Short mmCIF file of C-alpha atoms (C1' of nucleotides) in Angstrom, two decimals:
data_model
loop_
_atom_site.label_atom_id
_atom_site.label_comp_id
_atom_site.label_asym_id
_atom_site.label_seq_id
_atom_site.Cartn_x
_atom_site.Cartn_y
_atom_site.Cartn_z
CA MET E 1 0.00 0.00 0.00
CA TYR E 2 1.29 3.39 -0.96
CA ARG E 3 0.45 6.83 0.24
CA ILE E 4 -0.17 9.35 -2.48
CA GLY E 5 3.32 10.82 -2.34
CA GLU E 6 4.93 7.40 -2.49
CA LEU E 7 2.98 6.30 -5.53
CA ALA E 8 3.57 9.65 -7.18
CA GLY E 9 7.30 9.43 -6.57
CA MET E 10 7.38 5.85 -7.81
CA CYS E 11 5.69 6.75 -11.05
CA GLU E 12 7.34 10.14 -11.46
CA VAL E 13 4.19 12.21 -11.36
CA LYS E 14 3.03 14.74 -8.80
CA ALA E 15 0.59 13.95 -6.02
CA ASP E 16 -1.59 16.65 -7.49
CA THR E 17 -1.77 14.70 -10.69
CA LEU E 18 -3.11 11.67 -8.85
CA ARG E 19 -5.76 13.80 -7.14
CA PHE E 20 -6.60 15.19 -10.55
CA TYR E 21 -6.97 11.70 -11.98
CA GLU E 22 -9.18 10.77 -9.07
CA LYS E 23 -11.40 13.80 -9.56
CA HIS E 24 -11.76 12.84 -13.20
CA GLY E 25 -12.57 9.22 -12.54
CA LEU E 26 -9.41 7.66 -13.89
CA LEU E 27 -7.88 6.34 -10.73
CA ALA E 28 -9.25 6.18 -7.21
CA PRO E 29 -7.28 4.71 -4.33
CA SER E 30 -8.72 1.41 -3.14
CA MET E 31 -8.96 2.71 0.40
CA ARG E 32 -8.45 5.51 2.82
CA THR E 33 -6.95 5.44 6.29
CA ASP E 34 -9.17 6.45 9.20
CA SER E 35 -7.71 9.91 8.95
CA GLY E 36 -8.56 10.17 5.28
CA TYR E 37 -5.20 9.50 3.67
CA ARG E 38 -5.43 7.87 0.27
CA MET E 39 -3.96 4.35 0.19
CA TYR E 40 -3.14 2.83 -3.17
CA THR E 41 -2.76 -0.91 -3.74
CA GLU E 42 -0.43 -2.58 -6.22
CA GLN E 43 -3.43 -2.94 -8.50
CA ASP E 44 -4.02 0.80 -8.32
CA ALA E 45 -0.38 1.29 -9.21
CA ASN E 46 -0.81 -0.94 -12.24
CA ARG E 47 -3.80 1.01 -13.34
CA LEU E 48 -1.78 4.19 -13.03
CA ARG E 49 1.02 2.67 -15.08
CA PHE E 50 -1.43 1.85 -17.82
CA ILE E 51 -2.76 5.38 -17.78
CA LEU E 52 0.74 6.78 -18.04
CA ARG E 53 1.71 4.48 -20.84
CA ALA E 54 -1.39 5.37 -22.79
CA LYS E 55 -0.76 9.04 -22.17
CA GLU E 56 2.83 8.81 -23.28
CA VAL E 57 1.62 7.82 -26.65
CA GLY E 58 -0.90 10.56 -27.13
CA PHE E 59 -4.17 9.22 -25.83
CA THR E 60 -6.21 11.92 -24.18
CA LEU E 61 -7.45 11.35 -20.66
CA SER E 62 -11.00 11.00 -21.89
CA GLU E 63 -9.94 8.30 -24.32
CA ILE E 64 -8.21 6.55 -21.47
CA THR E 65 -11.29 6.97 -19.31
CA GLU E 66 -13.36 5.35 -22.00
CA LEU E 67 -11.00 2.45 -22.28
CA LEU E 68 -10.85 1.93 -18.52
CA SER E 69 -14.50 2.53 -17.78
CA ILE E 70 -15.51 -0.82 -19.16
CA GLU E 71 -13.52 -2.41 -16.43
CA LEU E 72 -15.84 -1.04 -13.76
CA ASN E 73 -18.83 -2.68 -15.34
CA LYS E 74 -17.47 -5.73 -16.99
CA SER E 75 -20.56 -7.85 -16.89
CA GLU E 76 -22.60 -5.27 -18.71
CA TRP E 77 -20.34 -5.43 -21.71
CA ALA E 78 -19.69 -8.10 -24.24
CA CYS E 79 -16.28 -9.04 -25.46
CA ALA E 80 -17.29 -7.56 -28.78
CA ASP E 81 -17.72 -4.16 -27.11
CA VAL E 82 -14.33 -4.30 -25.51
CA LYS E 83 -12.60 -5.51 -28.60
CA GLY E 84 -14.44 -2.91 -30.65
CA MET E 85 -13.10 -0.19 -28.44
CA VAL E 86 -9.58 -1.45 -28.69
CA ASP E 87 -9.93 -1.72 -32.43
CA ASP E 88 -11.28 1.83 -32.63
CA LYS E 89 -8.31 3.08 -30.68
CA LEU E 90 -6.05 1.04 -32.89
CA ALA E 91 -7.54 2.68 -35.96
CA GLN E 92 -7.06 6.10 -34.38
CA VAL E 93 -3.46 5.34 -33.56
CA GLU E 94 -2.85 4.16 -37.10
CA GLU E 95 -4.49 7.27 -38.46
CA ARG E 96 -2.29 9.38 -36.27
CA ILE E 97 0.80 7.55 -37.36
CA ALA E 98 -0.17 8.08 -40.98
CA GLN E 99 -0.67 11.80 -40.35
CA LEU E 100 2.66 12.09 -38.61
CA ASN E 101 4.30 10.28 -41.47
CA VAL E 102 3.01 12.96 -43.80
CA PHE E 103 4.56 15.62 -41.55
CA LYS E 104 7.72 13.61 -41.43
CA THR E 105 7.98 13.35 -45.18
CA THR E 106 7.44 17.06 -45.61
CA LEU E 107 9.99 17.90 -42.97
CA GLN E 108 12.50 15.52 -44.53
CA ALA E 109 12.01 17.16 -47.90
CA LEU E 110 12.53 20.56 -46.30
CA SER E 111 15.63 19.36 -44.53
CA ARG E 112 17.13 17.75 -47.63
CA ALA E 113 16.48 20.88 -49.62
CA CYS E 114 18.67 23.00 -47.38
CA CYS E 115 22.43 22.89 -47.29
CA GLY E 116 22.46 23.71 -43.58
CA GLY E 117 25.68 25.61 -43.97
CA PRO E 118 26.85 28.83 -42.38
CA GLU E 119 25.81 30.91 -45.37
CA SER E 120 23.13 33.50 -45.11
CA ALA E 121 19.58 32.25 -45.21
CA GLU E 122 18.88 34.84 -47.88
CA HIS E 123 18.12 32.13 -50.41
CA CYS E 124 17.31 29.31 -48.04
CA SER E 125 15.28 26.58 -49.71
CA ILE E 126 13.30 25.93 -46.57
CA LEU E 127 12.13 29.50 -46.25
CA GLU E 128 11.43 29.64 -49.95
CA ALA E 129 9.34 26.51 -49.68
CA LEU E 130 7.35 27.92 -46.79
CA GLU E 131 6.94 31.15 -48.70
CA SER E 132 5.51 29.49 -51.74
CA SER E 133 4.01 26.10 -51.26
CA LEU E 134 5.15 23.07 -49.39
CA THR E 135 4.34 20.81 -52.29
CA GLU E 136 7.07 22.47 -54.30
CA VAL E 137 9.95 21.31 -52.17
CA ARG E 138 12.17 19.63 -54.72
CA CYS E 139 15.89 19.69 -54.30
CA GLU E 140 16.90 16.18 -53.48
CA GLU E 141 20.20 16.08 -55.29
CA PRO E 142 23.15 15.70 -52.94
CA GLY E 143 25.04 18.67 -54.33
CA CYS E 144 23.08 21.55 -52.92
CA GLU E 145 23.11 24.55 -55.22
CA HIS E 146 21.66 26.74 -52.69
CA GLY E 147 23.32 29.99 -51.76
CA LYS E 148 25.31 29.95 -55.02
CA GLN E 149 25.05 33.65 -55.27
CA MET I 1 -6.70 44.30 -50.50
CA TYR I 2 -8.87 42.10 -48.37
CA ARG I 3 -11.09 42.81 -45.46
CA ILE I 4 -10.64 40.45 -42.54
CA GLY I 5 -13.59 38.26 -43.46
CA GLU I 6 -12.46 37.96 -47.05
CA LEU I 7 -8.96 36.88 -46.14
CA ALA I 8 -10.32 34.52 -43.51
CA GLY I 9 -12.72 32.96 -46.01
CA MET I 10 -9.99 32.69 -48.61
CA CYS I 11 -7.70 30.85 -46.24
CA GLU I 12 -10.40 28.89 -44.45
CA VAL I 13 -9.83 30.29 -41.02
CA LYS I 14 -12.06 32.47 -38.85
CA ALA I 15 -11.75 36.23 -38.66
CA ASP I 16 -11.26 35.74 -34.95
CA THR I 17 -8.19 33.68 -35.68
CA LEU I 18 -6.69 36.53 -37.69
CA ARG I 19 -7.35 38.94 -34.82
CA PHE I 20 -5.76 36.40 -32.52
CA TYR I 21 -2.69 36.18 -34.74
CA GLU I 22 -2.47 39.95 -34.79
CA LYS I 23 -2.68 40.19 -31.03
CA HIS I 24 0.12 37.66 -30.80
CA GLY I 25 2.38 39.37 -33.28
CA LEU I 26 2.18 36.84 -36.09
CA LEU I 27 0.26 38.83 -38.64
CA ALA I 28 -0.81 42.46 -38.70
CA PRO I 29 -2.73 43.98 -41.59
CA SER I 30 -0.63 46.46 -43.53
CA MET I 31 -3.27 49.15 -43.18
CA ARG I 32 -6.61 50.18 -41.83
CA THR I 33 -9.40 52.08 -43.52
CA ASP I 34 -10.37 55.46 -42.11
CA SER I 35 -13.09 53.73 -40.19
CA GLY I 36 -10.69 51.25 -38.67
CA TYR I 37 -11.32 48.18 -40.81
CA ARG I 38 -8.29 45.94 -41.21
CA MET I 39 -7.04 45.80 -44.79
CA TYR I 40 -4.72 42.99 -45.76
CA THR I 41 -2.42 43.18 -48.77
CA GLU I 42 -1.39 40.26 -50.94
CA GLN I 43 1.85 40.20 -48.98
CA ASP I 44 -0.11 39.85 -45.75
CA ALA I 45 -2.01 37.00 -47.34
CA ASN I 46 1.28 35.34 -48.23
CA ARG I 47 2.46 35.72 -44.69
CA LEU I 48 -0.74 34.08 -43.48
CA ARG I 49 -0.23 31.23 -45.92
CA PHE I 50 3.28 30.84 -44.58
CA ILE I 51 1.87 30.58 -41.07
CA LEU I 52 -0.76 28.06 -42.07
CA ARG I 53 1.72 25.94 -43.99
CA ALA I 54 4.11 25.91 -41.07
CA LYS I 55 1.25 24.94 -38.78
CA GLU I 56 0.39 22.09 -41.13
CA VAL I 57 3.88 20.73 -40.68
CA GLY I 58 3.38 20.73 -36.95
CA PHE I 59 5.09 23.91 -35.81
CA THR I 60 3.56 25.63 -32.79
CA LEU I 61 2.67 29.29 -33.04
CA SER I 62 5.71 30.29 -31.03
CA GLU I 63 7.95 28.25 -33.30
CA ILE I 64 6.29 29.94 -36.24
CA THR I 65 6.95 33.33 -34.68
CA GLU I 66 10.59 32.35 -34.59
CA LEU I 67 10.50 31.22 -38.21
CA LEU I 68 8.86 34.46 -39.22
CA SER I 69 11.50 36.50 -37.49
CA ILE I 70 14.09 34.66 -39.54
CA GLU I 71 11.98 35.20 -42.63
CA LEU I 72 11.93 38.94 -42.14
CA ASN I 73 15.60 39.13 -41.49
CA LYS I 74 16.97 36.36 -43.60
CA SER I 75 20.39 37.83 -44.09
CA GLU I 76 21.10 37.81 -40.38
CA TRP I 77 20.63 34.08 -40.13
CA ALA I 78 22.46 31.10 -41.50
CA CYS I 79 20.92 28.15 -43.28
CA ALA I 80 22.19 26.06 -40.40
CA ASP I 81 19.77 27.88 -38.08
CA VAL I 82 16.80 27.19 -40.28
CA LYS I 83 17.75 23.62 -41.01
CA GLY I 84 18.36 23.08 -37.32
CA MET I 85 14.78 24.03 -36.53
CA VAL I 86 13.41 21.71 -39.15
CA ASP I 87 15.61 18.88 -37.97
CA ASP I 88 14.55 19.40 -34.38
CA LYS I 89 10.95 19.20 -35.43
CA LEU I 90 11.68 16.14 -37.49
CA ALA I 91 13.24 14.44 -34.48
CA GLN I 92 10.15 15.28 -32.42
CA VAL I 93 7.84 13.83 -35.02
CA GLU I 94 9.92 10.68 -35.34
CA GLU I 95 9.96 10.22 -31.59
CA ARG I 96 6.20 10.50 -31.52
CA ILE I 97 5.79 7.98 -34.30
CA ALA I 98 8.02 5.54 -32.46
CA GLN I 99 5.92 5.93 -29.31
CA LEU I 100 2.73 5.42 -31.25
CA ASN I 101 4.12 2.28 -32.79
CA VAL I 102 4.77 0.86 -29.33
CA PHE I 103 1.20 1.52 -28.38
CA LYS I 104 -0.07 0.16 -31.63
CA THR I 105 1.71 -3.10 -30.96
CA THR I 106 0.17 -3.29 -27.51
CA LEU I 107 -3.30 -2.60 -28.84
CA GLN I 108 -2.84 -5.22 -31.54
CA ALA I 109 -1.85 -7.74 -28.90
CA LEU I 110 -4.94 -6.82 -26.86
CA SER I 111 -7.15 -7.14 -29.88
CA ARG I 112 -5.74 -10.51 -30.86
CA ALA I 113 -6.15 -11.78 -27.31
CA CYS I 114 -9.91 -11.23 -27.30
CA CYS I 115 -12.46 -13.38 -29.04
CA GLY I 116 -14.67 -10.38 -29.71
CA GLY I 117 -17.80 -12.47 -29.30
CA PRO I 118 -21.15 -11.66 -27.70
CA GLU I 119 -20.28 -13.25 -24.35
CA SER I 120 -19.96 -11.21 -21.17
CA ALA I 121 -16.72 -9.38 -20.72
CA GLU I 122 -16.50 -10.83 -17.22
CA HIS I 123 -13.44 -12.82 -18.16
CA CYS I 124 -12.30 -10.74 -21.10
CA SER I 125 -8.60 -11.14 -21.85
CA ILE I 126 -8.33 -7.46 -22.65
CA LEU I 127 -9.71 -6.36 -19.33
CA GLU I 128 -7.59 -8.87 -17.51
CA ALA I 129 -4.56 -7.48 -19.25
CA LEU I 130 -5.49 -3.94 -18.28
CA GLU I 131 -6.00 -4.97 -14.69
CA SER I 132 -2.67 -6.64 -14.29
CA SER I 133 0.07 -5.63 -16.61
CA LEU I 134 0.06 -4.98 -20.29
CA THR I 135 3.32 -6.80 -20.70
CA GLU I 136 1.48 -10.00 -19.92
CA VAL I 137 -0.74 -9.93 -22.96
CA ARG I 138 0.18 -13.15 -24.65
CA CYS I 139 -2.47 -15.00 -26.57
CA GLU I 140 -1.53 -14.82 -30.18
CA GLU I 141 -2.76 -18.22 -31.23
CA PRO I 142 -5.73 -18.05 -33.60
CA GLY I 143 -7.97 -20.28 -31.51
CA CYS I 144 -9.00 -18.01 -28.67
CA GLU I 145 -9.60 -19.83 -25.38
CA HIS I 146 -11.10 -16.91 -23.74
CA GLY I 147 -14.43 -17.11 -21.90
CA LYS I 148 -14.10 -20.89 -21.52
CA GLN I 149 -15.62 -20.66 -18.12
"C1'" DA A 1 -33.39 54.99 -45.82
"C1'" DT A 2 -33.25 50.93 -43.79
"C1'" DA A 3 -32.08 46.10 -43.30
"C1'" DA A 4 -28.50 42.76 -43.83
"C1'" DA A 5 -24.04 41.81 -43.63
"C1'" DC A 6 -19.95 43.20 -42.27
"C1'" DC A 7 -16.62 45.41 -39.09
"C1'" DT A 8 -14.69 47.34 -34.33
"C1'" DT A 9 -13.20 46.62 -29.27
"C1'" DG A 10 -12.40 44.52 -24.83
"C1'" DG A 11 -13.08 40.81 -22.39
"C1'" DA A 12 -14.83 36.27 -21.14
"C1'" DG A 13 -15.13 31.31 -22.09
"C1'" DT A 14 -13.30 26.68 -23.93
"C1'" DT A 15 -10.41 22.55 -23.74
"C1'" DT A 16 -6.71 19.61 -21.83
"C1'" DA A 17 -3.90 18.38 -18.33
"C1'" DA A 18 -2.24 19.65 -14.93
"C1'" DT A 19 -0.08 22.72 -11.10
"C1'" DC A 20 -0.27 25.70 -7.22
"C1'" DC A 21 -2.17 27.72 -3.06
"C1'" DA A 22 -4.14 28.35 1.61
"C1'" DA A 23 -5.63 26.68 5.78
"C1'" DG A 24 -5.56 23.14 8.33
"C1'" DG A 25 -5.10 17.85 10.01
"C1'" DT A 26 -1.74 13.62 10.82
"C1'" DC A 27 2.27 11.20 12.01
"C1'" DA A 28 7.04 9.70 13.25
"C1'" DA A 29 11.36 11.28 15.43
"C1'" DG A 30 13.90 13.42 19.00
"C1'" DC R 1 5.51 18.04 22.85
"C1'" DT R 2 7.02 20.16 19.18
"C1'" DT R 3 9.17 20.17 14.61
"C1'" DG R 4 9.02 18.78 9.90
"C1'" DA R 5 7.33 16.03 6.45
"C1'" DC R 6 3.41 14.51 4.90
"C1'" DC R 7 -1.59 14.59 4.04
"C1'" DT R 8 -6.59 16.81 3.45
"C1'" DT R 9 -9.94 20.05 0.85
"C1'" DG R 10 -11.70 23.50 -2.34
"C1'" DG R 11 -10.59 26.75 -5.39
"C1'" DA R 12 -7.50 29.56 -8.42
"C1'" DT R 13 -4.10 29.61 -12.10
"C1'" DT R 14 -1.41 28.09 -16.09
"C1'" DA R 15 -0.55 27.40 -21.20
"C1'" DA R 16 -2.02 26.92 -26.11
"C1'" DA R 17 -4.83 28.20 -29.59
"C1'" DC R 18 -8.53 29.61 -30.34
"C1'" DT R 19 -13.76 30.90 -30.06
"C1'" DC R 20 -17.50 33.54 -28.63
"C1'" DC R 21 -19.98 37.58 -26.87
"C1'" DA R 22 -21.94 42.26 -26.29
"C1'" DA R 23 -22.55 46.71 -27.77
"C1'" DG R 24 -21.93 49.43 -31.09
"C1'" DG R 25 -20.04 51.52 -35.88
"C1'" DT R 26 -19.83 50.91 -41.32
"C1'" DT R 27 -21.09 49.38 -45.96
"C1'" DT R 28 -23.94 47.84 -49.37
"C1'" DA R 29 -27.98 46.54 -51.68
"C1'" DT R 30 -32.63 47.42 -52.42
#
DNA sequence: ATAAACCTTGGAGTTTAATCCAAGGTCAAG
DNA sequence: CTTGACCTTGGATTAAACTCCAAGGTTTAT
């Protein structure tokens, strides 16, 4: 059993964050001492770890709430519901990855287009691309001609 | 010359957003009419497009402010500065993609572990995994044994 | 000349995810 | 038995990036 500060320290979050999660229904301590101190079990700690892992990867707290809320009411849900939720999240994650890959490609094109040297950015390909249109970034040859004059 | 609503409509943002950008030093109209209406020139419109394009690539407004300050003063900066910013952003995006891939793998494991049938989620492998530890999700065989009793 | 559509300002509200604060209660050590 | 570290609560504040509102002024079309 951990007090709030212990669990927080263990998981590298602040005690305030745990109170916040409690207020928002993500994680409540399994018990309280007579004097009202929150006491977290190992199971609570595991739940917190799941929350943190999900968060690390870009799930919002309300998405995490949704995912965890089934657990409180297991018997009212069918496996299909649970799996459906996971699959929805999976689709969202894949969508997000796809989106980020688009960003990545654009950024790579921008990066490749620029010599990155100490010369003035007067004719910098990156700035020129942002000035005109991102779709026009084309300068993939290794010998960068940029800054020639 | 465009009035605020025209420029907003043209670029598919709200007039409020343009006022917001002005307040935050990203984009001020080049002039005002006698009666105080904002009037944007084609150059202003280009600057807005620059902002929107940069946003598309995932730059925050404060990063864009920085980019714009380079833009306005190109000769005082080196290509290395500009490329450095893009490469930083690229690293951030790649890091995020890597994280999302970890979560994707976990979600795929959860999904595979569950039969997805109409039976009660009382003994659902997904929920069991969430309750204990995600690292324990191991049930990749096609014949799902889940819900057996 | 009047209604509709547009514009102005300052300021408040929204969302997400905390983070901080004040005033006070609890607990272990010396 | 008092100090210091910890805990309690409710409420205020933060940051980002808008978004909306009220009360009024301007333009334009009929």
